[in-house]
Amino acid sequence: MASLQSLDVRQRSASTAQPPSVRRDLEIAKLIDVSKCIGCKACQSACMAWNDIRPPVGINRGVYDNPNDLGPETWTVMRFAEHEENGKLEWLIRKDGCMHCTDPGCLKACPAPGAIVQYANGIVDFVQENCIGCGYCVKGCPFNIPRISKADNRAYKCTLCSDRVAVGQSPACAKCCPTGAIVFGSKASMVDHAQGRIADLKSRGYAKAGLYDPPGVGGTHVMYVLHHADRPGLYANLANNPVISAAVSLWKGTLKPLSMIGMGAAIVVGLLHFVTRGPNEVTEADEENARKLKGRNAA
Amino acid sequence: MSGSVEKVAVIRDTYTRFNASERANHWVVAVCAILLMLSGLAFFHPAFYWLTALFGGGQAARVLHPWIGVVMAISFTGMGVRMFCQNIWNADDSKWLGRIGDVIANRDENLPEVGRFNAAQKLVFYVMFWSVITLLLSGLALWHQYFGDLVPIGMQRFAGLLHAVTAAAMIITMIIHIYAAIWNAGSTRAMTRGSVTGGWLWRHHRKYLREEVAKSK
Ligand code: SF4
Ligand code: SF4
């Protein structure tokens, strides 16, 4: 998809050249209102149908999560959490999948040029034909999203239906959600829409209702409305303050120029030493001394 | 024509510096190290990604790199066992290193006599020794195809950083090691053909020469 003009690229993995930047694309976002979700999994079905992916039949682990986890053929999964609040049971159902971070750790970590791209509209997409299957994106992602297929050693995750969005359609999941818990539009309008939902939740006693648009990754293009925004961990361990791990930032940031300078300097110093001091060569006197040691004469 | 030219056959005693099995071992390690450096740099910095072409593309380089690493670790174990005892640090090494200025300026006359390996060679050995262990362990943690599901994610991330830092240190050490062989004429022959002249040993490893001569007497 990466070459469609309707999807300008903002960032490309392992690439230093400046991407085309004359156009200003509209930033989009998907808003998932967890308080409206009934856990019907229509979005999972729509995702499988549109993207033509079928995970292998799994096993029931005694919970509603089905499949149990994300996978190369499972780009979104409903995670069910039971929570007691004020003596009442709350069933917190979160649709998990790629958050389409503004500062994507996957893209930062990826060593293959163009295997991960971020479009100007905010979608982060994996371009499988460029992927080498190293799994660095897994280490870079603060949300535990990318999965490497055992079949082809390439990374897969939610595309936010970049192919649909490119032609002005909403993602398959948003299109099919029967309760309207998934809405799609410009990021600004989604933030706006969320405010209305949050005001409604607050009026119904959820004092801590709020929007999940974590600043640690520069905000995301998939956002949640949470009834307990002060405790994202309640929602099947949603990260409280997700950031790209410091180890990955050092590895993919500071260390790169530093080691290039180190290696370059070693070569330059060696070269300069050779041309200024010259090689250390054995002299005839050395040979003579060695012969004397052995008690031999030169001739 | 002025007078007759007297032809003198000069005796050059030669000594075996590295025997055939040491040389073979060294070169297996060296070739692995070079291949690992080339493929590893490709994953480390986008400027070097084109090096994956040498291995048949990105996927192939990703497959080969860890296996070459395993071969390197096994073959380096051979080097480690062979060379460990000759690389134990002694007081003369500290003295030699203290006069590193003289070393760099080729003023060998100011240096203490050196055994089979000098202080810098020992340091190269230590860096390689610890790098290989660190790179092997962190490399296993990074080997996503086989260990991605077993290693906790925090450890994988740390392994990525550690692998890159250690590899950079090792590459810099390798550059110094290779340059030292160019700089000290005759060293390359010691590792390719095995032999050096008496004079070479007198200049660079005099204590070792004395031991060898004493042995042969
Ligand atoms: S596995 Fe992930 S990090 Fe590695 S090349 Fe593929 S997309 Fe990039
Ligand atoms: S959630 Fe993970 S995979 Fe998705 S864009 Fe962010 S870092 Fe990348």
Short mmCIF file of C-alpha atoms and ligand atoms in Angstrom, two decimals:
data_model
loop_
_atom_site.label_atom_id
_atom_site.label_comp_id
_atom_site.label_asym_id
_atom_site.label_seq_id
_atom_site.Cartn_x
_atom_site.Cartn_y
_atom_site.Cartn_z
CA MET A 1 0.00 0.00 0.00
CA ALA A 2 2.95 2.16 0.58
CA SER A 3 3.04 3.69 -2.88
CA LEU A 4 -0.50 5.07 -3.03
CA GLN A 5 -0.51 8.81 -3.23
CA SER A 6 -3.59 8.87 -1.05
CA LEU A 7 -1.42 7.37 1.69
CA ASP A 8 1.62 9.59 2.02
CA VAL A 9 4.34 8.09 4.17
CA ARG A 10 5.44 10.09 7.20
CA GLN A 11 8.00 7.65 8.58
CA ARG A 12 9.61 4.52 7.19
CA SER A 13 11.55 1.98 9.23
CA ALA A 14 15.36 1.93 8.88
CA SER A 15 15.30 4.83 6.43
CA THR A 16 16.92 8.20 6.79
CA ALA A 17 15.69 9.96 3.66
CA GLN A 18 12.96 12.52 4.17
CA PRO A 19 9.59 11.19 3.05
CA PRO A 20 7.34 13.25 0.76
CA SER A 21 5.96 15.99 2.94
CA VAL A 22 4.30 18.66 0.81
CA ARG A 23 0.78 17.43 1.50
CA ARG A 24 -0.86 17.75 4.88
CA ASP A 25 -2.97 14.68 5.38
CA LEU A 26 -5.82 14.58 7.85
CA GLU A 27 -4.95 12.59 10.97
CA ILE A 28 -7.47 9.87 11.55
CA ALA A 29 -8.37 7.87 14.63
CA LYS A 30 -10.52 5.01 15.76
CA LEU A 31 -12.32 5.49 19.04
CA ILE A 32 -13.31 2.41 21.01
CA ASP A 33 -15.88 3.12 23.69
CA VAL A 34 -15.31 0.30 26.14
CA SER A 35 -18.44 1.31 28.08
CA LYS A 36 -20.59 0.55 25.04
CA CYS A 37 -18.99 -2.76 24.07
CA ILE A 38 -21.10 -5.87 24.59
CA GLY A 39 -18.35 -8.31 23.62
CA CYS A 40 -20.17 -9.71 20.58
CA LYS A 41 -16.92 -10.07 18.60
CA ALA A 42 -18.52 -8.84 15.40
CA CYS A 43 -15.38 -6.72 14.95
CA GLN A 44 -13.19 -9.84 15.16
CA SER A 45 -15.28 -11.52 12.49
CA ALA A 46 -15.26 -8.44 10.30
CA CYS A 47 -11.48 -8.20 10.65
CA MET A 48 -11.03 -11.82 9.64
CA ALA A 49 -13.43 -11.43 6.74
CA TRP A 50 -12.03 -8.21 5.31
CA ASN A 51 -8.38 -9.15 5.72
CA ASP A 52 -8.96 -12.78 4.75
CA ILE A 53 -7.18 -14.27 7.73
CA ARG A 54 -8.24 -17.35 9.73
CA PRO A 55 -6.46 -18.33 12.94
CA PRO A 56 -6.25 -22.05 13.63
CA VAL A 57 -9.01 -23.38 15.87
CA GLY A 58 -7.75 -23.07 19.44
CA ILE A 59 -8.74 -24.37 22.84
CA ASN A 60 -11.12 -22.86 25.34
CA ARG A 61 -9.25 -21.67 28.40
CA GLY A 62 -12.37 -21.15 30.48
CA VAL A 63 -12.78 -17.48 29.56
CA TYR A 64 -14.64 -15.70 26.80
CA ASP A 65 -11.44 -14.57 25.07
CA ASN A 66 -11.48 -16.40 21.77
CA PRO A 67 -8.89 -16.79 20.35
CA ASN A 68 -6.90 -16.50 23.56
CA ASP A 69 -4.41 -14.04 22.18
CA LEU A 70 -3.44 -11.96 19.20
CA GLY A 71 -1.63 -13.86 16.47
CA PRO A 72 -0.35 -13.52 12.93
CA GLU A 73 -3.90 -14.29 11.77
CA THR A 74 -5.64 -12.57 14.68
CA TRP A 75 -5.20 -8.83 14.52
CA THR A 76 -7.79 -7.96 17.11
CA VAL A 77 -9.15 -9.84 20.11
CA MET A 78 -11.72 -9.00 22.76
CA ARG A 79 -10.21 -9.27 26.23
CA PHE A 80 -12.75 -9.87 28.99
CA ALA A 81 -11.98 -8.73 32.55
CA GLU A 82 -14.21 -9.12 35.59
CA HIS A 83 -13.99 -6.31 38.07
CA GLU A 84 -15.91 -5.51 41.25
CA GLU A 85 -16.68 -1.91 42.01
CA ASN A 86 -19.12 -0.63 44.67
CA GLY A 87 -20.35 -4.14 45.30
CA LYS A 88 -21.24 -4.60 41.64
CA LEU A 89 -19.66 -6.78 39.03
CA GLU A 90 -18.37 -4.94 36.00
CA TRP A 91 -17.51 -6.81 32.85
CA LEU A 92 -14.79 -4.77 31.21
CA ILE A 93 -14.38 -5.81 27.61
CA ARG A 94 -11.51 -4.30 25.69
CA LYS A 95 -10.91 -4.76 22.01
CA ASP A 96 -7.15 -5.24 21.88
CA GLY A 97 -5.01 -4.58 18.83
CA CYS A 98 -2.46 -2.17 17.45
CA MET A 99 -2.85 1.35 18.88
CA HIS A 100 -1.21 3.04 15.87
CA CYS A 101 1.10 5.09 18.05
CA THR A 102 2.25 8.52 16.94
CA ASP A 103 5.73 7.48 18.11
CA PRO A 104 5.69 3.80 17.16
CA GLY A 105 8.22 1.65 19.01
CA CYS A 106 7.84 -1.10 16.41
CA LEU A 107 8.95 1.22 13.62
CA LYS A 108 11.80 2.60 15.68
CA ALA A 109 13.13 -0.89 16.38
CA CYS A 110 12.70 -2.37 12.89
CA PRO A 111 15.99 -2.86 10.98
CA ALA A 112 14.44 -3.54 7.57
CA PRO A 113 13.92 -0.48 5.37
CA GLY A 114 10.24 -0.01 4.65
CA ALA A 115 9.02 -3.06 6.57
CA ILE A 116 7.08 -0.70 8.81
CA VAL A 117 5.65 2.58 7.59
CA GLN A 118 3.64 5.27 9.23
CA TYR A 119 1.31 7.10 6.89
CA ALA A 120 0.72 10.79 7.19
CA ASN A 121 -2.80 10.01 8.43
CA GLY A 122 -1.29 8.24 11.45
CA ILE A 123 -1.79 4.59 10.48
CA VAL A 124 1.20 2.35 11.22
CA ASP A 125 1.39 -0.44 8.67
CA PHE A 126 3.59 -3.51 8.32
CA VAL A 127 4.75 -4.16 4.76
CA GLN A 128 5.33 -7.90 4.84
CA GLU A 129 7.37 -8.17 1.66
CA ASN A 130 10.10 -6.03 3.26
CA CYS A 131 9.98 -7.82 6.61
CA ILE A 132 12.92 -10.07 7.55
CA GLY A 133 11.28 -11.73 10.55
CA CYS A 134 13.76 -10.60 13.18
CA GLY A 135 11.16 -9.84 15.83
CA TYR A 136 12.64 -6.46 16.77
CA CYS A 137 9.19 -4.85 16.40
CA VAL A 138 8.00 -7.12 19.21
CA LYS A 139 10.69 -5.64 21.46
CA GLY A 140 9.90 -2.10 20.36
CA CYS A 141 6.14 -2.23 20.89
CA PRO A 142 4.98 -1.13 24.35
CA PHE A 143 1.57 -2.80 23.81
CA ASN A 144 2.67 -6.37 22.95
CA ILE A 145 1.03 -6.30 19.53
CA PRO A 146 3.18 -7.61 16.64
CA ARG A 147 3.21 -11.35 16.01
CA ILE A 148 5.68 -13.18 13.76
CA SER A 149 4.14 -15.94 11.69
CA LYS A 150 5.78 -19.35 11.99
CA ALA A 151 4.60 -20.02 8.44
CA ASP A 152 6.48 -17.24 6.67
CA ASN A 153 8.57 -15.50 9.38
CA ARG A 154 6.94 -12.15 8.77
CA ALA A 155 5.33 -9.77 11.22
CA TYR A 156 1.60 -9.12 11.23
CA LYS A 157 -0.78 -6.84 13.10
CA CYS A 158 -3.85 -4.63 12.62
CA THR A 159 -3.52 -2.36 9.58
CA LEU A 160 -6.37 -0.11 10.71
CA CYS A 161 -7.72 -1.21 7.32
CA SER A 162 -5.27 1.13 5.60
CA ASP A 163 -6.55 -0.20 2.27
CA ARG A 164 -10.12 0.80 3.15
CA VAL A 165 -9.11 4.12 4.68
CA ALA A 166 -7.11 4.95 1.54
CA VAL A 167 -10.33 4.90 -0.46
CA GLY A 168 -12.40 6.76 2.08
CA GLN A 169 -13.94 3.78 3.91
CA SER A 170 -13.94 3.21 7.65
CA PRO A 171 -12.15 0.14 9.07
CA ALA A 172 -14.11 -3.11 8.87
CA CYS A 173 -14.50 -3.32 12.65
CA ALA A 174 -15.92 0.18 12.93
CA LYS A 175 -18.27 -0.52 10.04
CA CYS A 176 -19.83 -3.58 11.64
CA CYS A 177 -19.99 -2.75 15.36
CA PRO A 178 -23.69 -3.13 16.25
CA THR A 179 -23.60 -0.84 19.31
CA GLY A 180 -21.54 1.93 17.80
CA ALA A 181 -18.80 1.28 20.33
CA ILE A 182 -16.23 1.67 17.53
CA VAL A 183 -16.30 4.95 15.68
CA PHE A 184 -13.88 6.27 13.11
CA GLY A 185 -13.03 9.74 11.83
CA SER A 186 -10.48 12.49 12.09
CA LYS A 187 -8.45 12.41 15.27
CA ALA A 188 -9.80 15.81 16.32
CA SER A 189 -13.41 14.78 15.82
CA MET A 190 -12.82 11.53 17.71
CA VAL A 191 -11.34 13.40 20.69
CA ASP A 192 -14.35 15.66 20.52
CA HIS A 193 -16.78 12.76 20.32
CA ALA A 194 -15.06 11.15 23.32
CA GLN A 195 -15.66 14.24 25.44
CA GLY A 196 -19.40 13.83 25.00
CA ARG A 197 -19.20 10.16 25.98
CA ILE A 198 -17.07 10.98 29.01
CA ALA A 199 -19.49 13.68 30.19
CA ASP A 200 -22.31 11.14 29.87
CA LEU A 201 -20.39 8.50 31.86
CA LYS A 202 -19.53 11.03 34.56
CA SER A 203 -23.18 11.98 34.87
CA ARG A 204 -23.91 8.30 35.44
CA GLY A 205 -21.50 8.02 38.35
CA TYR A 206 -18.23 7.13 36.64
CA ALA A 207 -16.30 10.03 38.12
CA LYS A 208 -13.00 8.87 36.66
CA ALA A 209 -14.22 8.24 33.13
CA GLY A 210 -11.77 9.49 30.55
CA LEU A 211 -10.01 9.17 27.23
CA TYR A 212 -7.04 6.85 26.76
CA ASP A 213 -4.69 8.60 24.34
CA PRO A 214 -1.36 7.94 26.08
CA PRO A 215 1.12 10.82 25.76
CA GLY A 216 4.12 8.53 26.41
CA VAL A 217 3.90 7.36 22.78
CA GLY A 218 2.86 10.77 21.47
CA GLY A 219 -0.81 9.80 21.53
CA THR A 220 -2.40 7.00 19.53
CA HIS A 221 -4.67 6.64 16.53
CA VAL A 222 -6.73 4.03 18.30
CA MET A 223 -8.15 5.49 21.50
CA TYR A 224 -10.35 4.12 24.25
CA VAL A 225 -13.11 5.68 26.30
CA LEU A 226 -12.66 4.04 29.71
CA HIS A 227 -15.04 4.21 32.66
CA HIS A 228 -12.01 3.98 34.96
CA ALA A 229 -9.45 5.99 33.06
CA ASP A 230 -7.41 6.36 36.25
CA ARG A 231 -6.82 2.58 36.26
CA PRO A 232 -6.19 1.34 32.68
CA GLY A 233 -4.68 -1.82 34.17
CA LEU A 234 -8.19 -3.03 35.01
CA TYR A 235 -8.82 -3.54 31.30
CA ALA A 236 -6.85 -6.75 30.82
CA ASN A 237 -3.60 -5.03 31.82
CA LEU A 238 -3.79 -2.06 29.50
CA ALA A 239 -0.52 -0.17 30.03
CA ASN A 240 -0.79 2.66 32.52
CA ASN A 241 1.79 4.90 30.93
CA PRO A 242 3.15 3.16 27.84
CA VAL A 243 6.53 4.35 26.57
CA ILE A 244 9.12 2.83 24.28
CA SER A 245 11.45 0.93 26.63
CA ALA A 246 14.60 2.83 27.61
CA ALA A 247 16.72 -0.13 26.46
CA VAL A 248 15.19 0.03 22.98
CA SER A 249 15.54 3.82 22.83
CA LEU A 250 19.23 3.60 23.72
CA TRP A 251 19.83 0.71 21.35
CA LYS A 252 18.03 2.33 18.44
CA GLY A 253 18.91 5.92 19.35
CA THR A 254 22.10 7.10 21.04
CA LEU A 255 24.06 3.93 20.43
CA LYS A 256 23.86 4.12 16.63
CA PRO A 257 25.80 7.37 16.07
CA LEU A 258 28.05 6.64 19.05
CA SER A 259 29.26 3.30 17.73
CA MET A 260 29.57 4.60 14.17
CA ILE A 261 31.85 7.34 15.53
CA GLY A 262 33.79 4.77 17.57
CA MET A 263 34.36 2.45 14.61
CA GLY A 264 35.15 5.31 12.25
CA ALA A 265 37.60 6.81 14.74
CA ALA A 266 39.40 3.47 15.15
CA ILE A 267 39.92 3.28 11.38
CA VAL A 268 41.00 6.92 11.03
CA VAL A 269 43.42 6.71 13.98
CA GLY A 270 44.92 3.54 12.52
CA LEU A 271 45.37 5.15 9.12
CA LEU A 272 46.91 8.30 10.61
CA HIS A 273 49.23 6.23 12.76
CA PHE A 274 50.42 4.27 9.74
CA VAL A 275 51.18 7.34 7.67
CA THR A 276 52.84 9.27 10.52
CA ARG A 277 54.70 6.57 12.48
CA GLY A 278 54.91 3.94 9.83
CA PRO A 279 55.08 0.21 10.30
CA ASN A 280 57.16 -1.40 13.00
CA GLU A 281 59.64 -3.41 10.96
CA VAL A 282 62.24 -5.93 11.99
CA THR A 283 65.78 -4.67 11.41
CA GLU A 284 68.90 -6.59 10.47
CA ALA A 285 70.17 -5.76 13.97
CA ASP A 286 67.22 -7.65 15.43
CA GLU A 287 68.07 -10.67 13.31
CA GLU A 288 71.69 -10.40 14.37
CA ASN A 289 70.71 -10.28 18.04
CA ALA A 290 68.50 -13.31 17.60
CA ARG A 291 71.32 -15.21 15.92
CA LYS A 292 73.73 -14.25 18.70
CA LEU A 293 71.27 -15.53 21.23
CA LYS A 294 71.29 -18.82 19.45
CA GLY A 295 75.07 -18.70 19.18
CA ARG A 296 75.15 -18.60 15.41
CA ASN A 297 76.94 -16.52 12.86
CA ALA A 298 75.34 -14.65 10.04
CA ALA A 299 77.08 -16.55 7.29
CA MET B 1 82.65 -2.51 -12.44
CA SER B 2 84.45 -2.05 -9.19
CA GLY B 3 85.65 -5.21 -7.52
CA SER B 4 83.68 -8.39 -7.02
CA VAL B 5 80.40 -8.70 -5.27
CA GLU B 6 80.57 -11.03 -2.32
CA LYS B 7 77.46 -13.06 -1.97
CA VAL B 8 76.51 -13.81 1.60
CA ALA B 9 73.83 -16.30 2.45
CA VAL B 10 72.25 -14.86 5.55
CA ILE B 11 70.79 -17.33 7.93
CA ARG B 12 67.32 -16.40 9.07
CA ASP B 13 66.29 -18.70 11.86
CA THR B 14 62.58 -19.19 11.71
CA TYR B 15 60.38 -20.13 14.58
CA THR B 16 56.86 -21.44 14.59
CA ARG B 17 54.66 -18.78 16.11
CA PHE B 18 51.31 -20.47 15.53
CA ASN B 19 50.99 -24.10 14.61
CA ALA B 20 48.62 -25.34 11.94
CA SER B 21 45.75 -26.10 14.26
CA GLU B 22 46.04 -22.73 16.01
CA ARG B 23 45.99 -21.02 12.63
CA ALA B 24 43.02 -22.99 11.40
CA ASN B 25 41.14 -22.26 14.60
CA HIS B 26 41.98 -18.56 14.41
CA TRP B 27 40.72 -18.30 10.85
CA VAL B 28 37.47 -20.09 11.51
CA VAL B 29 36.86 -17.59 14.31
CA ALA B 30 38.01 -14.69 12.14
CA VAL B 31 35.82 -15.59 9.17
CA CYS B 32 32.82 -16.06 11.47
CA ALA B 33 33.56 -12.72 13.13
CA ILE B 34 33.72 -10.93 9.78
CA LEU B 35 30.49 -12.52 8.54
CA LEU B 36 28.80 -11.70 11.83
CA MET B 37 30.05 -8.14 11.69
CA LEU B 38 28.77 -7.65 8.13
CA SER B 39 25.34 -9.14 8.76
CA GLY B 40 25.11 -7.61 12.23
CA LEU B 41 25.94 -4.11 11.00
CA ALA B 42 23.17 -4.53 8.44
CA PHE B 43 20.66 -5.02 11.25
CA PHE B 44 22.24 -2.34 13.40
CA HIS B 45 22.30 0.67 11.12
CA PRO B 46 20.25 1.40 7.99
CA ALA B 47 23.38 2.71 6.25
CA PHE B 48 24.64 -0.89 6.18
CA TYR B 49 21.40 -2.68 5.31
CA TRP B 50 22.68 -3.31 1.78
CA LEU B 51 25.18 -5.76 3.28
CA THR B 52 22.30 -8.24 3.63
CA ALA B 53 22.64 -8.69 -0.15
CA LEU B 54 25.94 -10.50 0.52
CA PHE B 55 23.98 -13.14 2.40
CA GLY B 56 21.14 -13.49 -0.09
CA GLY B 57 18.79 -10.84 1.25
CA GLY B 58 17.34 -9.72 4.56
CA GLN B 59 15.49 -12.91 5.45
CA ALA B 60 18.54 -15.06 4.64
CA ALA B 61 20.85 -12.79 6.63
CA ARG B 62 18.46 -12.99 9.57
CA VAL B 63 18.48 -16.80 9.36
CA LEU B 64 22.26 -17.12 8.95
CA HIS B 65 23.53 -14.61 11.51
CA PRO B 66 22.64 -16.59 14.66
CA TRP B 67 23.90 -19.88 13.22
CA ILE B 68 27.22 -18.31 12.29
CA GLY B 69 27.25 -17.00 15.85
CA VAL B 70 26.89 -20.52 17.20
CA VAL B 71 29.81 -21.70 15.03
CA MET B 72 31.86 -18.72 16.24
CA ALA B 73 31.08 -19.45 19.89
CA ILE B 74 32.08 -23.10 19.52
CA SER B 75 35.27 -22.34 17.61
CA PHE B 76 36.20 -19.52 19.97
CA THR B 77 35.92 -21.95 22.85
CA GLY B 78 38.82 -23.77 21.17
CA MET B 79 40.85 -20.55 21.07
CA GLY B 80 39.95 -19.78 24.66
CA VAL B 81 41.15 -23.15 25.89
CA ARG B 82 44.38 -22.99 23.84
CA MET B 83 45.32 -19.45 24.71
CA PHE B 84 43.97 -18.95 28.21
CA CYS B 85 47.14 -19.74 30.14
CA GLN B 86 49.34 -17.64 27.86
CA ASN B 87 47.08 -14.66 28.36
CA ILE B 88 47.28 -14.36 32.12
CA TRP B 89 48.16 -10.82 33.13
CA ASN B 90 51.48 -10.20 34.89
CA ALA B 91 53.43 -7.26 36.33
CA ASP B 92 55.40 -6.76 33.11
CA ASP B 93 52.14 -6.33 31.23
CA SER B 94 51.18 -3.41 33.48
CA LYS B 95 54.62 -1.89 32.92
CA TRP B 96 54.31 -2.40 29.14
CA LEU B 97 50.87 -0.84 29.09
CA GLY B 98 52.15 2.08 31.18
CA ARG B 99 54.56 2.80 28.33
CA ILE B 100 51.90 2.64 25.65
CA GLY B 101 53.25 5.95 24.32
CA ASP B 102 56.52 4.21 23.44
CA VAL B 103 54.59 1.34 21.88
CA ILE B 104 52.69 3.70 19.63
CA ALA B 105 55.85 5.62 18.71
CA ASN B 106 57.67 2.38 17.74
CA ARG B 107 60.26 2.96 20.52
CA ASP B 108 60.51 -0.73 21.34
CA GLU B 109 63.83 -0.28 23.15
CA ASN B 110 61.99 1.35 26.07
CA LEU B 111 59.66 -1.57 26.60
CA PRO B 112 60.02 -4.51 28.98
CA GLU B 113 60.66 -7.86 27.33
CA VAL B 114 57.48 -9.60 26.26
CA GLY B 115 56.48 -13.27 26.40
CA ARG B 116 54.33 -15.00 23.81
CA PHE B 117 51.67 -12.26 24.00
CA ASN B 118 52.02 -8.61 24.93
CA ALA B 119 49.61 -6.65 27.12
CA ALA B 120 47.60 -5.32 24.18
CA GLN B 121 47.19 -8.80 22.72
CA LYS B 122 46.03 -10.00 26.12
CA LEU B 123 43.49 -7.19 26.27
CA VAL B 124 42.22 -8.21 22.83
CA PHE B 125 41.89 -11.73 24.14
CA TYR B 126 39.92 -10.58 27.20
CA VAL B 127 37.61 -8.38 25.15
CA MET B 128 36.98 -11.22 22.72
CA PHE B 129 36.49 -13.72 25.53
CA TRP B 130 33.85 -11.67 27.34
CA SER B 131 32.28 -10.40 24.12
CA VAL B 132 31.75 -13.89 22.77
CA ILE B 133 30.08 -15.01 26.01
CA THR B 134 27.92 -11.88 26.18
CA LEU B 135 27.03 -11.98 22.49
CA LEU B 136 26.14 -15.65 22.67
CA LEU B 137 23.80 -15.25 25.65
CA SER B 138 22.19 -12.02 24.46
CA GLY B 139 22.03 -13.43 20.95
CA LEU B 140 20.10 -16.47 22.14
CA ALA B 141 17.65 -14.15 23.90
CA LEU B 142 17.24 -12.23 20.63
CA TRP B 143 16.78 -15.30 18.46
CA HIS B 144 13.12 -14.71 17.90
CA GLN B 145 12.42 -17.70 15.72
CA TYR B 146 13.27 -20.18 18.45
CA PHE B 147 13.34 -18.27 21.71
CA GLY B 148 10.95 -15.38 21.11
CA ASP B 149 8.16 -17.10 23.03
CA LEU B 150 10.37 -18.24 25.91
CA VAL B 151 12.36 -15.16 26.90
CA PRO B 152 10.55 -12.46 28.91
CA ILE B 153 10.11 -9.28 26.89
CA GLY B 154 12.12 -7.10 29.31
CA MET B 155 15.04 -9.45 28.93
CA GLN B 156 14.70 -9.42 25.12
CA ARG B 157 14.87 -5.63 25.10
CA PHE B 158 17.91 -5.57 27.37
CA ALA B 159 19.50 -8.30 25.26
CA GLY B 160 19.07 -6.13 22.16
CA LEU B 161 20.90 -3.25 23.79
CA LEU B 162 23.60 -5.45 25.29
CA HIS B 163 24.17 -7.32 22.01
CA ALA B 164 24.66 -4.05 20.12
CA VAL B 165 26.94 -2.43 22.73
CA THR B 166 29.09 -5.55 22.98
CA ALA B 167 29.24 -5.98 19.22
CA ALA B 168 30.37 -2.37 18.80
CA ALA B 169 33.12 -2.90 21.38
CA MET B 170 34.15 -6.10 19.65
CA ILE B 171 34.22 -4.52 16.19
CA ILE B 172 36.40 -1.67 17.46
CA THR B 173 38.70 -4.26 19.06
CA MET B 174 38.81 -6.18 15.79
CA ILE B 175 39.78 -3.02 13.90
CA ILE B 176 42.62 -2.41 16.36
CA HIS B 177 43.65 -6.08 16.16
CA ILE B 178 43.74 -6.07 12.35
CA TYR B 179 45.59 -2.77 12.24
CA ALA B 180 48.15 -4.03 14.74
CA ALA B 181 48.88 -6.93 12.37
CA ILE B 182 49.44 -4.49 9.49
CA TRP B 183 51.50 -2.12 11.62
CA ASN B 184 53.80 -4.78 13.07
CA ALA B 185 55.23 -6.16 9.85
CA GLY B 186 55.60 -9.92 9.89
CA SER B 187 52.62 -10.56 12.17
CA THR B 188 50.28 -11.50 9.36
CA ARG B 189 52.68 -14.18 8.18
CA ALA B 190 52.70 -15.61 11.69
CA MET B 191 48.97 -16.22 11.44
CA THR B 192 48.84 -17.22 7.76
CA ARG B 193 51.99 -19.35 7.37
CA GLY B 194 52.86 -19.87 11.00
CA SER B 195 56.49 -18.84 10.93
CA VAL B 196 58.37 -15.75 12.08
CA THR B 197 62.06 -14.92 12.03
CA GLY B 198 64.27 -14.83 15.08
CA GLY B 199 64.61 -11.10 14.60
CA TRP B 200 60.87 -10.67 14.69
CA LEU B 201 60.69 -12.48 17.99
CA TRP B 202 63.69 -10.55 19.29
CA ARG B 203 61.87 -7.33 18.50
CA HIS B 204 58.40 -8.17 19.67
CA HIS B 205 58.52 -11.15 22.02
CA ARG B 206 62.06 -11.31 23.36
CA LYS B 207 61.25 -13.18 26.55
CA TYR B 208 59.48 -15.83 24.49
CA LEU B 209 62.48 -16.06 22.13
CA ARG B 210 64.80 -16.60 25.07
CA GLU B 211 62.54 -19.40 26.31
CA GLU B 212 62.42 -21.02 22.88
CA VAL B 213 66.19 -20.81 22.44
CA ALA B 214 66.75 -22.20 25.91
CA LYS B 215 64.40 -25.07 25.10
CA SER B 216 66.26 -25.96 21.92
CA LYS B 217 69.70 -25.91 23.53
S1 SF4 C 1 10.00 -8.74 12.24
FE1 SF4 C 1 9.27 -6.69 12.77
S2 SF4 C 1 11.17 -5.54 13.18
FE2 SF4 C 1 11.79 -7.37 12.03
S3 SF4 C 1 11.76 -6.74 9.90
FE3 SF4 C 1 9.71 -7.58 10.31
S4 SF4 C 1 8.50 -5.79 10.86
FE4 SF4 C 1 10.63 -5.17 11.02
S1 SF4 C 2 0.83 -0.46 19.26
FE1 SF4 C 2 2.77 -1.49 18.92
S2 SF4 C 2 2.61 -2.32 16.86
FE2 SF4 C 2 1.01 -0.74 17.05
S3 SF4 C 2 1.99 1.17 16.32
FE3 SF4 C 2 2.26 1.11 18.54
S4 SF4 C 2 4.28 0.18 18.75
FE4 SF4 C 2 3.62 -0.32 16.69
#
